[in-house]
Amino acid sequence: MQKLKPNMVLVMVLFVLLLGTSLATYFDVIVVPKIAKLITVTILLTFYFCQLNKMANIFLTVFLVFFVGDAFSVFDFGDIASKLSKTMYIGAYLLLIFVLLGKLKRVKFEGLVTVYLVLVLLLNSYFLYALYGVAKDNFVDTINLVLYICHGITLIAMTYFAFAVYLSRETAQSITFLLMVFCFVFSDVLHYICNLYVYYWIFEVFEGVLHTAGLFLLYKYVYDYYMNRNNNKRINFKTYFIPTTERLREIRVHL
């Protein structure tokens, strides 16, 4: 185990946690997914501070707000707990948007970048409206409806700004942030589908997997932020997922 990198150990721990959660969800053992959801942020922060002893206040606040949101989701003591959980998640997303705003100063909205961003905004808005049209009759009160609308607008803004930063910079950090946003968005969409439209256990499993993946990518983003703080090298998705070297690129394969 001493030969394994700390992040690889973390991935293995989260994989075992998600595997146990998936099996528990299939067999309808409710307590296991709740425990897993509650301790995920704790595990991530423990691994982080075992490697680094510093974290920006805004990132620490994001983790803590996610933890509080998960706690309200787990300890369900009435309808107010669900509302507080949604409010915490919205707050965490707003903080992430605040992080993105600091990187938008050098973004130039021109050419294909503008076209891509307009398409992303329109597609996300239409998808949110379509989901609202399907599930609007299932909202029990006005507060839940307002929270849903605020939640949707926050997700659209976060996706839009994450795409803007990625298209303008294309660094490993921007890709990590974009993937994290995707995970949170699809996790929340599955949550609404399960609670307002149709429940299926595999949807709940994927919701938990995506939420955990989003938190892990947030951990990776913060960790890389301190380890490669001045690294603005441009890469693409292929390079991000399949590390290579110039020597490997020069190898020619003849079939």
Coordinates of C-alpha atoms in Angstrom, one line a residue:
M1 CA 0.0 0.0 0.0
Q2 CA 3.0 2.3 0.5
K3 CA 3.6 2.2 -3.2
L4 CA 0.2 3.5 -4.1
K5 CA -0.3 7.2 -4.5
P6 CA -2.7 8.8 -2.0
N7 CA -5.2 9.8 -4.7
M8 CA -5.3 6.3 -5.9
V9 CA -6.0 5.0 -2.4
L10 CA -8.8 7.6 -2.2
V11 CA -10.3 6.4 -5.5
M12 CA -10.2 2.8 -4.2
V13 CA -12.0 3.9 -1.0
L14 CA -14.6 5.8 -2.9
F15 CA -15.1 2.9 -5.3
V16 CA -15.7 0.4 -2.4
L17 CA -18.0 2.9 -0.8
L18 CA -20.0 3.3 -4.1
L19 CA -20.1 -0.4 -4.6
G20 CA -21.6 -1.0 -1.2
T21 CA -24.0 1.9 -1.7
S22 CA -25.2 0.4 -5.0
L23 CA -25.8 -3.0 -3.5
A24 CA -27.6 -1.5 -0.5
T25 CA -29.8 0.5 -2.8
Y26 CA -30.7 -2.6 -4.9
F27 CA -31.6 -4.5 -1.7
D28 CA -33.4 -1.5 -0.2
V29 CA -31.1 -1.2 2.8
I30 CA -31.6 2.6 3.3
V31 CA -29.2 3.2 6.1
V32 CA -26.0 2.4 4.0
P33 CA -26.5 5.0 1.3
K34 CA -27.3 7.6 4.0
I35 CA -24.1 6.8 5.9
A36 CA -22.1 6.8 2.7
K37 CA -23.5 10.2 1.6
L38 CA -22.8 11.7 5.0
I39 CA -19.1 10.6 5.3
T40 CA -18.0 11.3 1.7
V41 CA -17.0 14.9 2.4
T42 CA -15.3 13.8 5.6
I43 CA -13.2 11.2 3.8
L44 CA -12.2 13.8 1.1
L45 CA -11.2 16.4 3.6
T46 CA -9.2 13.8 5.6
F47 CA -7.3 12.7 2.6
Y48 CA -6.7 16.3 1.5
F49 CA -5.3 17.5 4.8
C50 CA -3.2 14.4 5.2
Q51 CA -1.3 15.6 2.1
L52 CA -1.6 19.4 2.2
N53 CA -2.0 21.7 5.2
K54 CA -3.7 24.6 3.4
M55 CA -6.9 25.3 1.6
A56 CA -8.5 28.5 0.5
N57 CA -11.4 29.6 2.7
I58 CA -13.8 29.6 -0.2
F59 CA -13.0 26.0 -1.1
L60 CA -13.3 24.9 2.5
T61 CA -16.6 26.7 2.8
V62 CA -17.9 24.9 -0.3
F63 CA -17.0 21.5 1.2
L64 CA -18.6 22.4 4.5
V65 CA -21.8 23.7 2.8
F66 CA -22.0 20.4 0.8
F67 CA -21.6 18.5 4.0
V68 CA -24.4 20.4 5.7
G69 CA -26.6 19.9 2.6
D70 CA -25.9 16.1 2.7
A71 CA -26.6 16.1 6.5
F72 CA -30.0 17.7 6.0
S73 CA -30.7 15.2 3.2
V74 CA -29.8 12.3 5.4
F75 CA -31.4 13.3 8.7
D76 CA -34.9 13.9 7.2
F77 CA -36.9 15.4 10.0
G78 CA -39.6 16.8 7.8
D79 CA -40.2 18.9 4.7
I80 CA -38.0 21.7 6.1
A81 CA -35.0 19.4 6.0
S82 CA -35.4 18.9 2.2
K83 CA -35.7 22.6 1.7
L84 CA -32.7 23.4 3.8
S85 CA -30.7 20.7 1.9
K86 CA -31.6 22.3 -1.5
T87 CA -30.7 25.7 -0.1
M88 CA -27.3 24.5 1.0
Y89 CA -26.6 22.9 -2.4
I90 CA -27.6 26.2 -4.2
G91 CA -25.3 28.0 -1.8
A92 CA -22.4 25.7 -2.7
Y93 CA -23.0 26.2 -6.4
L94 CA -23.1 29.9 -6.0
L95 CA -19.7 29.8 -4.3
L96 CA -18.4 27.7 -7.2
I97 CA -19.8 30.3 -9.7
F98 CA -17.9 33.0 -7.6
V99 CA -14.7 31.0 -8.2
L100 CA -15.4 30.9 -11.9
L101 CA -16.1 34.6 -12.1
G102 CA -12.5 35.3 -11.0
K103 CA -11.3 33.4 -14.1
L104 CA -13.6 35.1 -16.6
K105 CA -11.6 38.3 -16.6
R106 CA -9.4 37.0 -19.4
V107 CA -12.1 35.3 -21.4
K108 CA -12.8 36.7 -24.9
F109 CA -16.3 36.0 -26.2
E110 CA -15.7 35.9 -29.9
G111 CA -16.0 33.6 -32.9
L112 CA -16.9 30.0 -32.3
V113 CA -16.6 30.4 -28.5
T114 CA -19.7 32.7 -28.6
V115 CA -21.6 30.3 -30.8
Y116 CA -20.8 27.4 -28.4
L117 CA -21.8 29.4 -25.4
V118 CA -25.1 30.5 -26.9
L119 CA -25.9 26.9 -27.8
V120 CA -25.1 25.7 -24.3
L121 CA -27.3 28.4 -22.7
L122 CA -30.2 27.6 -25.0
L123 CA -30.0 23.8 -24.6
N124 CA -29.7 24.0 -20.8
S125 CA -32.6 26.5 -20.6
Y126 CA -34.8 24.3 -22.8
F127 CA -34.0 21.2 -20.8
L128 CA -34.8 22.9 -17.6
Y129 CA -38.1 24.2 -19.0
A130 CA -39.0 20.7 -20.3
L131 CA -38.3 19.2 -16.9
Y132 CA -40.3 21.9 -15.3
G133 CA -43.3 21.2 -17.6
V134 CA -43.2 17.5 -16.7
A135 CA -42.9 17.9 -13.0
K136 CA -44.6 21.2 -12.1
D137 CA -47.8 19.4 -10.9
N138 CA -45.8 17.5 -8.3
F139 CA -44.6 20.5 -6.3
V140 CA -46.3 20.5 -3.0
D141 CA -45.9 24.2 -2.2
T142 CA -44.6 27.5 -3.6
I143 CA -41.3 27.4 -1.6
N144 CA -40.3 24.1 -3.3
L145 CA -41.2 25.6 -6.7
V146 CA -39.1 28.7 -6.0
L147 CA -36.2 26.5 -4.8
Y148 CA -36.5 24.4 -8.0
I149 CA -36.3 27.5 -10.2
C150 CA -33.4 29.0 -8.3
H151 CA -31.6 25.6 -8.4
G152 CA -32.1 25.3 -12.1
I153 CA -30.9 28.9 -12.8
T154 CA -27.8 28.3 -10.7
L155 CA -27.0 25.0 -12.5
I156 CA -27.4 26.8 -15.9
A157 CA -25.2 29.6 -14.8
M158 CA -22.5 27.3 -13.4
T159 CA -22.5 25.2 -16.6
Y160 CA -22.4 28.3 -18.8
F161 CA -19.4 29.8 -17.0
A162 CA -17.6 26.5 -16.8
F163 CA -17.9 26.1 -20.6
A164 CA -16.7 29.7 -21.0
V165 CA -13.6 29.2 -19.0
Y166 CA -12.8 25.8 -20.6
L167 CA -13.3 27.1 -24.2
S168 CA -11.1 30.1 -23.5
R169 CA -8.3 28.3 -21.6
E170 CA -8.5 24.5 -22.1
T171 CA -6.2 23.7 -19.2
A172 CA -6.4 20.6 -17.0
Q173 CA -8.0 22.7 -14.3
S174 CA -10.7 24.0 -16.5
I175 CA -11.5 20.4 -17.7
T176 CA -11.7 19.2 -14.2
F177 CA -14.0 22.0 -13.2
L178 CA -16.2 21.3 -16.3
L179 CA -16.5 17.6 -15.5
M180 CA -17.3 18.4 -11.9
V181 CA -20.1 20.7 -13.1
F182 CA -21.5 17.9 -15.4
C183 CA -21.5 15.5 -12.5
F184 CA -23.4 17.8 -10.2
V185 CA -25.9 18.8 -12.9
F186 CA -26.8 15.3 -13.9
S187 CA -26.9 14.1 -10.3
D188 CA -29.4 16.8 -9.4
V189 CA -31.5 16.1 -12.6
L190 CA -31.7 12.4 -11.6
H191 CA -32.7 13.5 -8.1
Y192 CA -35.6 15.5 -9.4
I193 CA -36.6 12.7 -11.8
C194 CA -36.7 10.2 -8.9
N195 CA -38.6 12.5 -6.5
L196 CA -41.0 14.2 -8.9
Y197 CA -41.5 12.0 -11.9
V198 CA -40.6 8.3 -11.7
Y199 CA -38.5 6.3 -9.2
Y200 CA -36.1 3.6 -10.3
W201 CA -33.4 2.3 -8.1
I202 CA -30.7 2.5 -10.8
F203 CA -31.4 6.2 -11.2
E204 CA -30.8 6.6 -7.5
V205 CA -27.5 4.7 -7.8
F206 CA -26.3 6.9 -10.7
E207 CA -27.4 10.0 -8.7
G208 CA -25.1 8.9 -5.8
V209 CA -22.3 8.0 -8.1
L210 CA -22.4 11.3 -9.9
H211 CA -22.7 13.3 -6.7
T212 CA -19.6 11.5 -5.3
A213 CA -17.7 11.9 -8.5
G214 CA -18.5 15.7 -8.4
L215 CA -17.1 16.0 -4.9
F216 CA -14.0 14.0 -5.9
L217 CA -13.4 16.2 -8.9
L218 CA -13.8 19.3 -6.6
Y219 CA -11.2 17.7 -4.3
K220 CA -8.9 17.1 -7.3
Y221 CA -9.5 20.7 -8.6
V222 CA -8.4 22.1 -5.2
Y223 CA -5.5 19.7 -4.8
D224 CA -4.2 20.5 -8.3
Y225 CA -4.7 24.2 -7.7
Y226 CA -2.0 24.1 -5.1
M227 CA 0.3 21.5 -6.7
N228 CA 0.2 23.2 -10.2
R229 CA -0.8 26.7 -9.3
N230 CA 1.1 28.4 -12.2
N231 CA 0.5 25.6 -14.8
N232 CA -1.6 27.1 -17.6
K233 CA -0.5 24.7 -20.3
R234 CA -3.4 24.1 -22.8
I235 CA -4.5 20.5 -23.3
N236 CA -7.6 18.8 -24.6
F237 CA -9.9 16.1 -23.4
K238 CA -7.9 13.3 -25.1
T239 CA -4.7 14.4 -23.4
Y240 CA -6.5 14.8 -20.1
F241 CA -7.8 11.3 -20.0
I242 CA -4.9 9.5 -21.8
P243 CA -1.6 10.9 -20.5
T244 CA 1.2 10.7 -23.2
T245 CA 4.6 12.1 -24.0
E246 CA 6.3 13.6 -27.0
R247 CA 8.4 10.4 -27.4
L248 CA 5.2 8.3 -27.6
R249 CA 3.7 10.6 -30.1
E250 CA 6.7 10.1 -32.4
I251 CA 6.2 6.4 -32.5
R252 CA 4.7 5.2 -35.8
V253 CA 2.7 2.1 -36.0
H254 CA 2.5 0.3 -39.4
L255 CA -0.4 -2.1 -40.0

